[in-house]
PDB file of N, CA, C and O in Angstrom:
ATOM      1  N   UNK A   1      39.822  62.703  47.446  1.00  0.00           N
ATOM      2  CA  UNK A   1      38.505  62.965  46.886  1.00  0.00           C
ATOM      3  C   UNK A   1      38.025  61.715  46.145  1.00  0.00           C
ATOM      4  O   UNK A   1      38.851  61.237  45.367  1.00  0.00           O
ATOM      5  N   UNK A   2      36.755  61.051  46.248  1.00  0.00           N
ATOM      6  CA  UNK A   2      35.792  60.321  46.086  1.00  0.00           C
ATOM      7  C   UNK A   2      35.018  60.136  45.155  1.00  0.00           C
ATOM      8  O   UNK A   2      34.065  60.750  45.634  1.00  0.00           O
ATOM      9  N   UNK A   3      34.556  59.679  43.932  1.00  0.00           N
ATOM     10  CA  UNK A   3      33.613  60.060  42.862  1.00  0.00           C
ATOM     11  C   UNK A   3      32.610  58.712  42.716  1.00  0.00           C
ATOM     12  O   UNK A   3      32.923  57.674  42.133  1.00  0.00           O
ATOM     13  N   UNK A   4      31.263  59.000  43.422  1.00  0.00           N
ATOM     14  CA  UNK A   4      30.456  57.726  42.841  1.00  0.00           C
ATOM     15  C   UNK A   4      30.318  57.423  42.141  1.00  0.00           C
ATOM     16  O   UNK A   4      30.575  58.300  41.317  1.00  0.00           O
ATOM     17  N   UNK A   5      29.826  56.081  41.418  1.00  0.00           N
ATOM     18  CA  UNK A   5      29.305  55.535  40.100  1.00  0.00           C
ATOM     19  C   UNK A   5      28.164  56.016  40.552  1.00  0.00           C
ATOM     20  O   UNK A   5      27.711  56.069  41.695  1.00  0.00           O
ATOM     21  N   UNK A   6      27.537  56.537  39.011  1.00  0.00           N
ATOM     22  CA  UNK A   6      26.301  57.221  39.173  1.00  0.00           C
ATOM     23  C   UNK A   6      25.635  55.742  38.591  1.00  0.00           C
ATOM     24  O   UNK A   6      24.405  55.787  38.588  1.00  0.00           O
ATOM     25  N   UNK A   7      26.021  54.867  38.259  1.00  0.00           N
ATOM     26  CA  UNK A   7      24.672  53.513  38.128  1.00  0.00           C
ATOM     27  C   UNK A   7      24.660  52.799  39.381  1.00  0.00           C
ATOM     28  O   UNK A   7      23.636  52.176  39.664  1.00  0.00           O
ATOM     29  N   UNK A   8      25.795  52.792  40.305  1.00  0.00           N
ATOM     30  CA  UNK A   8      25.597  51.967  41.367  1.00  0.00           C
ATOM     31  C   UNK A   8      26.405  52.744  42.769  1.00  0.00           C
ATOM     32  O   UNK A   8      27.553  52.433  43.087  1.00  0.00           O
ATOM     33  N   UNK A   9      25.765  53.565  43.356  1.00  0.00           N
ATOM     34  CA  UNK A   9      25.999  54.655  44.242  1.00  0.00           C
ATOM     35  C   UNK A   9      27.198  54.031  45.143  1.00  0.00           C
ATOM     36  O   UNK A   9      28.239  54.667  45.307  1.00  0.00           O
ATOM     37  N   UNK A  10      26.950  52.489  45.834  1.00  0.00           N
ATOM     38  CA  UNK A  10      27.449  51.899  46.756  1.00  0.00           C
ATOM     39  C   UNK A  10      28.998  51.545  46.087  1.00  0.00           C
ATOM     40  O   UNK A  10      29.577  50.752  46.829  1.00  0.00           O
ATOM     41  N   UNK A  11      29.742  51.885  45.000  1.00  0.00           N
ATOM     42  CA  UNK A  11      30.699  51.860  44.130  1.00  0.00           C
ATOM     43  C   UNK A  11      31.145  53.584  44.224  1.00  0.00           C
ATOM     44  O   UNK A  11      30.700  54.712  44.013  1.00  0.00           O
ATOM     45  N   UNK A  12      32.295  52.886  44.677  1.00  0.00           N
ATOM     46  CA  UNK A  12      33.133  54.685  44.939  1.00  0.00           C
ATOM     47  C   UNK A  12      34.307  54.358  43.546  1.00  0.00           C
ATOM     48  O   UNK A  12      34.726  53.237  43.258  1.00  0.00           O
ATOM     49  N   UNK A  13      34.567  55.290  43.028  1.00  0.00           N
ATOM     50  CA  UNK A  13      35.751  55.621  42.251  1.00  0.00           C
ATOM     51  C   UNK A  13      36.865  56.704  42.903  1.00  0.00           C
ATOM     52  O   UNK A  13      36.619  57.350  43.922  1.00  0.00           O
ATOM     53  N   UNK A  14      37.791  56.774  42.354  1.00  0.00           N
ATOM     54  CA  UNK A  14      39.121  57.119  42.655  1.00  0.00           C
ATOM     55  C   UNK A  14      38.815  58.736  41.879  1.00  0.00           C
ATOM     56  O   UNK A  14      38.572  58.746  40.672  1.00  0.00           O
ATOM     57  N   UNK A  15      38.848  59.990  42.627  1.00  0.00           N
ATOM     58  CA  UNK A  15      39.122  60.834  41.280  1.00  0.00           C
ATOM     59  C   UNK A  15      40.273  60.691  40.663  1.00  0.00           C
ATOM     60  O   UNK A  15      40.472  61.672  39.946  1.00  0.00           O
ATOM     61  N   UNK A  16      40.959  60.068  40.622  1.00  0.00           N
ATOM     62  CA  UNK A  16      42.563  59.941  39.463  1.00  0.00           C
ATOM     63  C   UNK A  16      42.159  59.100  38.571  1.00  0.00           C
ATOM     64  O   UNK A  16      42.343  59.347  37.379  1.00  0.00           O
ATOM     65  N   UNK A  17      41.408  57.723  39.068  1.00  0.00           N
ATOM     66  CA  UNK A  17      41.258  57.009  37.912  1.00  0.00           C
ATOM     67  C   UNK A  17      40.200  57.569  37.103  1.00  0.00           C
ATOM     68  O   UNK A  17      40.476  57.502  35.905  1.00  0.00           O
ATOM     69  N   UNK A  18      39.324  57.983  37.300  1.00  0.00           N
ATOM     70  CA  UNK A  18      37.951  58.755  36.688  1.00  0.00           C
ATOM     71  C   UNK A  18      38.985  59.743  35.374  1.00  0.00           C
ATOM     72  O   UNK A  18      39.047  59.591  34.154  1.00  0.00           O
ATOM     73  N   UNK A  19      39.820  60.940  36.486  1.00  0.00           N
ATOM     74  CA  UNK A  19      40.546  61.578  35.781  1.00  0.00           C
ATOM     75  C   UNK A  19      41.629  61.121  34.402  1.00  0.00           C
ATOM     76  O   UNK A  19      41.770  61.831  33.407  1.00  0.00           O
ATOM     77  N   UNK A  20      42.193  60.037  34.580  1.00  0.00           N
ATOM     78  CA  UNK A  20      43.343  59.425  34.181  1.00  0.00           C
ATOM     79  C   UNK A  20      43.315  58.089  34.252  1.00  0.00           C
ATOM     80  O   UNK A  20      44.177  57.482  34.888  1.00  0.00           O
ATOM     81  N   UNK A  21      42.216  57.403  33.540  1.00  0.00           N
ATOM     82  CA  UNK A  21      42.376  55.785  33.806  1.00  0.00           C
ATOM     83  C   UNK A  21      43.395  54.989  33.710  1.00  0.00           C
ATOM     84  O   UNK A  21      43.624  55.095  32.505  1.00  0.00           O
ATOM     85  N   UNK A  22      44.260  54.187  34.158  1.00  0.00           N
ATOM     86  CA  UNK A  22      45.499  53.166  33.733  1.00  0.00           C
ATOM     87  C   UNK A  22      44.982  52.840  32.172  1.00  0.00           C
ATOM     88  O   UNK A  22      43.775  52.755  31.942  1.00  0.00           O
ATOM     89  N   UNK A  23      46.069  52.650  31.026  1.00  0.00           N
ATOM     90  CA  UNK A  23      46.102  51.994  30.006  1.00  0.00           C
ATOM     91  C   UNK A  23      46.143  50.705  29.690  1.00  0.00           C
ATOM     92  O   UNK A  23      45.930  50.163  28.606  1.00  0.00           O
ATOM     93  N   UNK A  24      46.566  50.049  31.193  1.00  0.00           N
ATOM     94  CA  UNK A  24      46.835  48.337  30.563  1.00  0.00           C
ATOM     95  C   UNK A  24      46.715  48.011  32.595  1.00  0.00           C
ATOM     96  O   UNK A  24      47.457  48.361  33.512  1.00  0.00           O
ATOM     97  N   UNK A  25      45.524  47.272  32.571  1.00  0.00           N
ATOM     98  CA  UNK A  25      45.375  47.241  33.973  1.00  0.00           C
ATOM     99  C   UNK A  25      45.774  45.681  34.613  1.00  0.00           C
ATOM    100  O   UNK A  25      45.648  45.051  33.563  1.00  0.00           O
ATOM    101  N   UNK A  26      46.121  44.769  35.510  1.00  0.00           N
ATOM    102  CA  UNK A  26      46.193  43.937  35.896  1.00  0.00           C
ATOM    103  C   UNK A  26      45.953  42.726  35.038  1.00  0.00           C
ATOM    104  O   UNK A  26      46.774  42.135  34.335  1.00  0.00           O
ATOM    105  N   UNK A  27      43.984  42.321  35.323  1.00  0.00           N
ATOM    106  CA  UNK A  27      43.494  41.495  34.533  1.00  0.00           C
ATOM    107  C   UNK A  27      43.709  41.449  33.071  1.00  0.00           C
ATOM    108  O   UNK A  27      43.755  40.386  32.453  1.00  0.00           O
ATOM    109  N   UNK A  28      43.855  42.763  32.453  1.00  0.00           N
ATOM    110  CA  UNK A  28      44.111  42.953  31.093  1.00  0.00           C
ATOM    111  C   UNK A  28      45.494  42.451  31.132  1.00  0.00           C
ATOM    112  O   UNK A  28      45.392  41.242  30.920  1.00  0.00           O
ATOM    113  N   UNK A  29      46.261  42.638  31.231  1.00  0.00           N
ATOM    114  CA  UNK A  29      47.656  42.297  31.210  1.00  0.00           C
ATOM    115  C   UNK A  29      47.666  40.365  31.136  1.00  0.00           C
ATOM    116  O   UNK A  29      47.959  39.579  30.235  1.00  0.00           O
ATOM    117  N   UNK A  30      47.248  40.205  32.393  1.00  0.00           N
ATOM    118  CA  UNK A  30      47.113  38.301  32.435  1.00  0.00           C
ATOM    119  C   UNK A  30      46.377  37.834  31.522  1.00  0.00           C
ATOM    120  O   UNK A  30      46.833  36.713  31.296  1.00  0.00           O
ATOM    121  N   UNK A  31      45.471  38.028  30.830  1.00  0.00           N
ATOM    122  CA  UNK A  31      44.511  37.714  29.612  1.00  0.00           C
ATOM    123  C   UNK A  31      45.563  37.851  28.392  1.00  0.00           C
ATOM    124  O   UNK A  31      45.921  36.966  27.615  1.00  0.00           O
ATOM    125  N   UNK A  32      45.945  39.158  28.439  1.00  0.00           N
ATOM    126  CA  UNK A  32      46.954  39.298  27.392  1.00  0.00           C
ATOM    127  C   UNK A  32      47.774  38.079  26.944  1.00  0.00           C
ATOM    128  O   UNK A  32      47.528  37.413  25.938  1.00  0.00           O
ATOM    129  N   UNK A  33      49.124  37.792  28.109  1.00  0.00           N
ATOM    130  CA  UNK A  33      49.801  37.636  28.588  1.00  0.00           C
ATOM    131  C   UNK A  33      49.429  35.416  28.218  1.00  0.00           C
ATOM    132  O   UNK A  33      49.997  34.454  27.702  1.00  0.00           O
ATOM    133  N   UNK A  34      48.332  35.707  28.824  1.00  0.00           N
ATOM    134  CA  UNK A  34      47.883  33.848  28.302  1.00  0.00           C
ATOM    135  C   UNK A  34      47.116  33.512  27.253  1.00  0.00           C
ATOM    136  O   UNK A  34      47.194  32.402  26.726  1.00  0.00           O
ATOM    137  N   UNK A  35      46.419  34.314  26.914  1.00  0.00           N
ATOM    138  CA  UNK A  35      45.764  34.130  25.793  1.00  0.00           C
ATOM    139  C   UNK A  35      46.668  34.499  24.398  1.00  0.00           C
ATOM    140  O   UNK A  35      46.255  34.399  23.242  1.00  0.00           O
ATOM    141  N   UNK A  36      47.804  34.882  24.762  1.00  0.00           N
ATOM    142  CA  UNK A  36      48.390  34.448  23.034  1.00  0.00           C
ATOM    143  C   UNK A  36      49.059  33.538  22.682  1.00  0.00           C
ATOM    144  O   UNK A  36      49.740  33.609  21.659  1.00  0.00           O
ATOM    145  N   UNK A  37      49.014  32.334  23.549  1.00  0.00           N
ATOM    146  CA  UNK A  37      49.640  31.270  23.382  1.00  0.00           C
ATOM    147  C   UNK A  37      48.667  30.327  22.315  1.00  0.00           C
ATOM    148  O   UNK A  37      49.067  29.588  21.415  1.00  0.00           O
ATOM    149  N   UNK A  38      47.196  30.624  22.746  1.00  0.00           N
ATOM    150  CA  UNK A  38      46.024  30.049  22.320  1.00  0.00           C
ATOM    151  C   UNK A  38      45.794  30.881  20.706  1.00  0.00           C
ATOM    152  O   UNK A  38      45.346  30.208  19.777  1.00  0.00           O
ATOM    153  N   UNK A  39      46.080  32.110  20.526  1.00  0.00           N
ATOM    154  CA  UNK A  39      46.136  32.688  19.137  1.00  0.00           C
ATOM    155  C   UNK A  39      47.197  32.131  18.204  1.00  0.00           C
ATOM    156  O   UNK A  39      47.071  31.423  17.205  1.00  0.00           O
ATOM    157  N   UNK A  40      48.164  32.586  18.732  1.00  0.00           N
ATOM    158  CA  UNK A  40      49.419  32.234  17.825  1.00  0.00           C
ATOM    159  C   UNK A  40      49.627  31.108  17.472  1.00  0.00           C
ATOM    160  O   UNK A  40      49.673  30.834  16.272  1.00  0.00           O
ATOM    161  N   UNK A  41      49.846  29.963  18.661  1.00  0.00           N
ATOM    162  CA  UNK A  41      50.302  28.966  18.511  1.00  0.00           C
ATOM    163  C   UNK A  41      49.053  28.099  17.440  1.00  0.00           C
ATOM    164  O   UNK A  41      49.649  27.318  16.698  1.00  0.00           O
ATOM    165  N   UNK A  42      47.959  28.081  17.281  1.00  0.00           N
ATOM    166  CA  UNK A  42      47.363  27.206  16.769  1.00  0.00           C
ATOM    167  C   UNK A  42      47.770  27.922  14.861  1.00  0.00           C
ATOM    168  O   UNK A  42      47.930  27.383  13.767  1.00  0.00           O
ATOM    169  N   UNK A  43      47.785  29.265  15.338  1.00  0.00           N
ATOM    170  CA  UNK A  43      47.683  29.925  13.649  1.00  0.00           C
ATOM    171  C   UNK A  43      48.955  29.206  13.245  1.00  0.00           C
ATOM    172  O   UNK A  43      48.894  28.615  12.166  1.00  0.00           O
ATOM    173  N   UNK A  44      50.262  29.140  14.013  1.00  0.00           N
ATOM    174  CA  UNK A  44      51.643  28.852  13.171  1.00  0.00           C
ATOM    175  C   UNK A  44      51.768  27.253  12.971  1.00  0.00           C
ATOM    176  O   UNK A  44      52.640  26.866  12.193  1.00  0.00           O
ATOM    177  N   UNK A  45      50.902  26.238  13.662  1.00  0.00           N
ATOM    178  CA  UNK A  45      51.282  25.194  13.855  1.00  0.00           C
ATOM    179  C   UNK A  45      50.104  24.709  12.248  1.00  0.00           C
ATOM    180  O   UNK A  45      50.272  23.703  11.560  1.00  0.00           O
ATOM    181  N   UNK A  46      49.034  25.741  12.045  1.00  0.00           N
ATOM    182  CA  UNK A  46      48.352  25.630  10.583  1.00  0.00           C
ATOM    183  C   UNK A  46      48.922  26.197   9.448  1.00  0.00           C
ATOM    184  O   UNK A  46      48.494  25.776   8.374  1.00  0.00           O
ATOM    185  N   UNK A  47      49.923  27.190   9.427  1.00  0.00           N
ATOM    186  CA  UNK A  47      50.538  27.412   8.020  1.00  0.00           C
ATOM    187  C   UNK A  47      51.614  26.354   8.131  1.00  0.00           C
ATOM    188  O   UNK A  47      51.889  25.957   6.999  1.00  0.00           O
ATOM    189  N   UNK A  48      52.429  25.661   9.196  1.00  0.00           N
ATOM    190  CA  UNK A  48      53.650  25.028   8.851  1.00  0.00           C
ATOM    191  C   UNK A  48      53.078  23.658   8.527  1.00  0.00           C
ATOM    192  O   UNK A  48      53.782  22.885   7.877  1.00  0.00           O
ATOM    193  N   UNK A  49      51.686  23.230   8.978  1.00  0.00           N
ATOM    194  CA  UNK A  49      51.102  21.859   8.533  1.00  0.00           C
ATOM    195  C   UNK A  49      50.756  21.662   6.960  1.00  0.00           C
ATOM    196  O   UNK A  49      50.794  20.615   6.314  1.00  0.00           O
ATOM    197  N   UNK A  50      50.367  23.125   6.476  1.00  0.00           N
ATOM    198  CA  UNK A  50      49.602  23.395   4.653  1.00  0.00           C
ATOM    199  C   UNK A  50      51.001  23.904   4.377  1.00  0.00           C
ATOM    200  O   UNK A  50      50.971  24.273   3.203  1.00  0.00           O
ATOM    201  N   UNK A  51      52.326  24.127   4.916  1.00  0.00           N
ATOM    202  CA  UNK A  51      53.612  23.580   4.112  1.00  0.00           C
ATOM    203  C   UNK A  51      54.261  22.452   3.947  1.00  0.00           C
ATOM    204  O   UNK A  51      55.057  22.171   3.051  1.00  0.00           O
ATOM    205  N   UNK A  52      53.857  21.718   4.957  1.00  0.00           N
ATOM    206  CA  UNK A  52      54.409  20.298   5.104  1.00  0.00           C
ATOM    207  C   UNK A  52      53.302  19.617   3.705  1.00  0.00           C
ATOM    208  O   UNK A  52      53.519  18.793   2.817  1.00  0.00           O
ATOM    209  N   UNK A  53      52.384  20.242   3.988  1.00  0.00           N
ATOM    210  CA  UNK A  53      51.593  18.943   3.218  1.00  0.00           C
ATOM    211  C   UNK A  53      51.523  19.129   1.581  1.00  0.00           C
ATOM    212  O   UNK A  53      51.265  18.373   0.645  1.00  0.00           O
ATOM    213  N   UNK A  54      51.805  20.218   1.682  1.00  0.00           N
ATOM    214  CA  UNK A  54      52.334  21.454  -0.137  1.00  0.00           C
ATOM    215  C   UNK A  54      53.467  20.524  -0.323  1.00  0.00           C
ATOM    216  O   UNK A  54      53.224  19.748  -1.247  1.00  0.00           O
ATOM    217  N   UNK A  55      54.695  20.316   0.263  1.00  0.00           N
ATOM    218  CA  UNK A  55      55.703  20.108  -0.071  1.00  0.00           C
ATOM    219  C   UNK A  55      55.689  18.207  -0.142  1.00  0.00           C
ATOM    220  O   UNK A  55      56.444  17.580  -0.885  1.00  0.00           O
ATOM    221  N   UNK A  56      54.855  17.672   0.624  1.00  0.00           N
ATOM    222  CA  UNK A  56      54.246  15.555   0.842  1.00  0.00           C
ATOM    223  C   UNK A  56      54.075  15.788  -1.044  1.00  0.00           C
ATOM    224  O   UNK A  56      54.738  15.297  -1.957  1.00  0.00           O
ATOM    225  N   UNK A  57      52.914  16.726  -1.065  1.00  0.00           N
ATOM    226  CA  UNK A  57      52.342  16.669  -2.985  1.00  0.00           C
ATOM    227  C   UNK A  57      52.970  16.665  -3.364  1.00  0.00           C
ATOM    228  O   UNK A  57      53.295  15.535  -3.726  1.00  0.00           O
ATOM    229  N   UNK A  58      53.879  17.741  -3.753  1.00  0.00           N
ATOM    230  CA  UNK A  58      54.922  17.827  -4.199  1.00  0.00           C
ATOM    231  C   UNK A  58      55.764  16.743  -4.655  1.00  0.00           C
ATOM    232  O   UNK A  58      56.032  16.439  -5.817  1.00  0.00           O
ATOM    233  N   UNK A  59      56.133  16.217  -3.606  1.00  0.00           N
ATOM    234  CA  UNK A  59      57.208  15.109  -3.659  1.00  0.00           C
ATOM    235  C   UNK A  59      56.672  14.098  -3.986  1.00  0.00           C
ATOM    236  O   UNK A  59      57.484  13.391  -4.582  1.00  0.00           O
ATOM    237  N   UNK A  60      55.345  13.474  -3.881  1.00  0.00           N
ATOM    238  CA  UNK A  60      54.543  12.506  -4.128  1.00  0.00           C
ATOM    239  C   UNK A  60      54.390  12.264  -5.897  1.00  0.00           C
ATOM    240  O   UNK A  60      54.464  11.311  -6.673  1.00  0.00           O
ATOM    241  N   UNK A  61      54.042  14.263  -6.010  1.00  0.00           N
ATOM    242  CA  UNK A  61      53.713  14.153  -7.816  1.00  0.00           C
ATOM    243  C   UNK A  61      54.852  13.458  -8.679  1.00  0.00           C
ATOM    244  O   UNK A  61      54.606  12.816  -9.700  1.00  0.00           O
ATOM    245  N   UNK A  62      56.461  13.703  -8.022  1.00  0.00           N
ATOM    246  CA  UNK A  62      57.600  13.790  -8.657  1.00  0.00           C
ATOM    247  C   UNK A  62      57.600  11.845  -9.251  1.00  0.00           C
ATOM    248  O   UNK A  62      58.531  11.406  -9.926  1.00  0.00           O
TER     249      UNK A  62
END
């Protein structure tokens, strides 16, 4: 069984997925999957730089 998109008729849906959509689909997964290299990595490589440079003062004041 068959279920159109009612905005674009020529677009068939699945009744299972209509019924029961997947939680974590393909594209979502690869986005996931590469894009936290681009989150994380810039956030950890900025707190360990404002420790390095806490600890330069530091040693500089002494």
């Amino acid at each position: 069984m068959v279920t159109f998109d009612p905005l674009d008729p020529s677009r068939v849906l699945t009744s299972r997925w209509v019924a029961d959509p997947p939680l974590v689909t393909t594209p979502m997964l690869v986005v996931s999957v590469c894009g936290f290299p681009f989150v994380v990595l810039p956030w950890f490589v900025m707190v360990r730089r404002r420790r390095l440079l806490r600890a330069r003062a530091r040693i500089m004041a002494e």
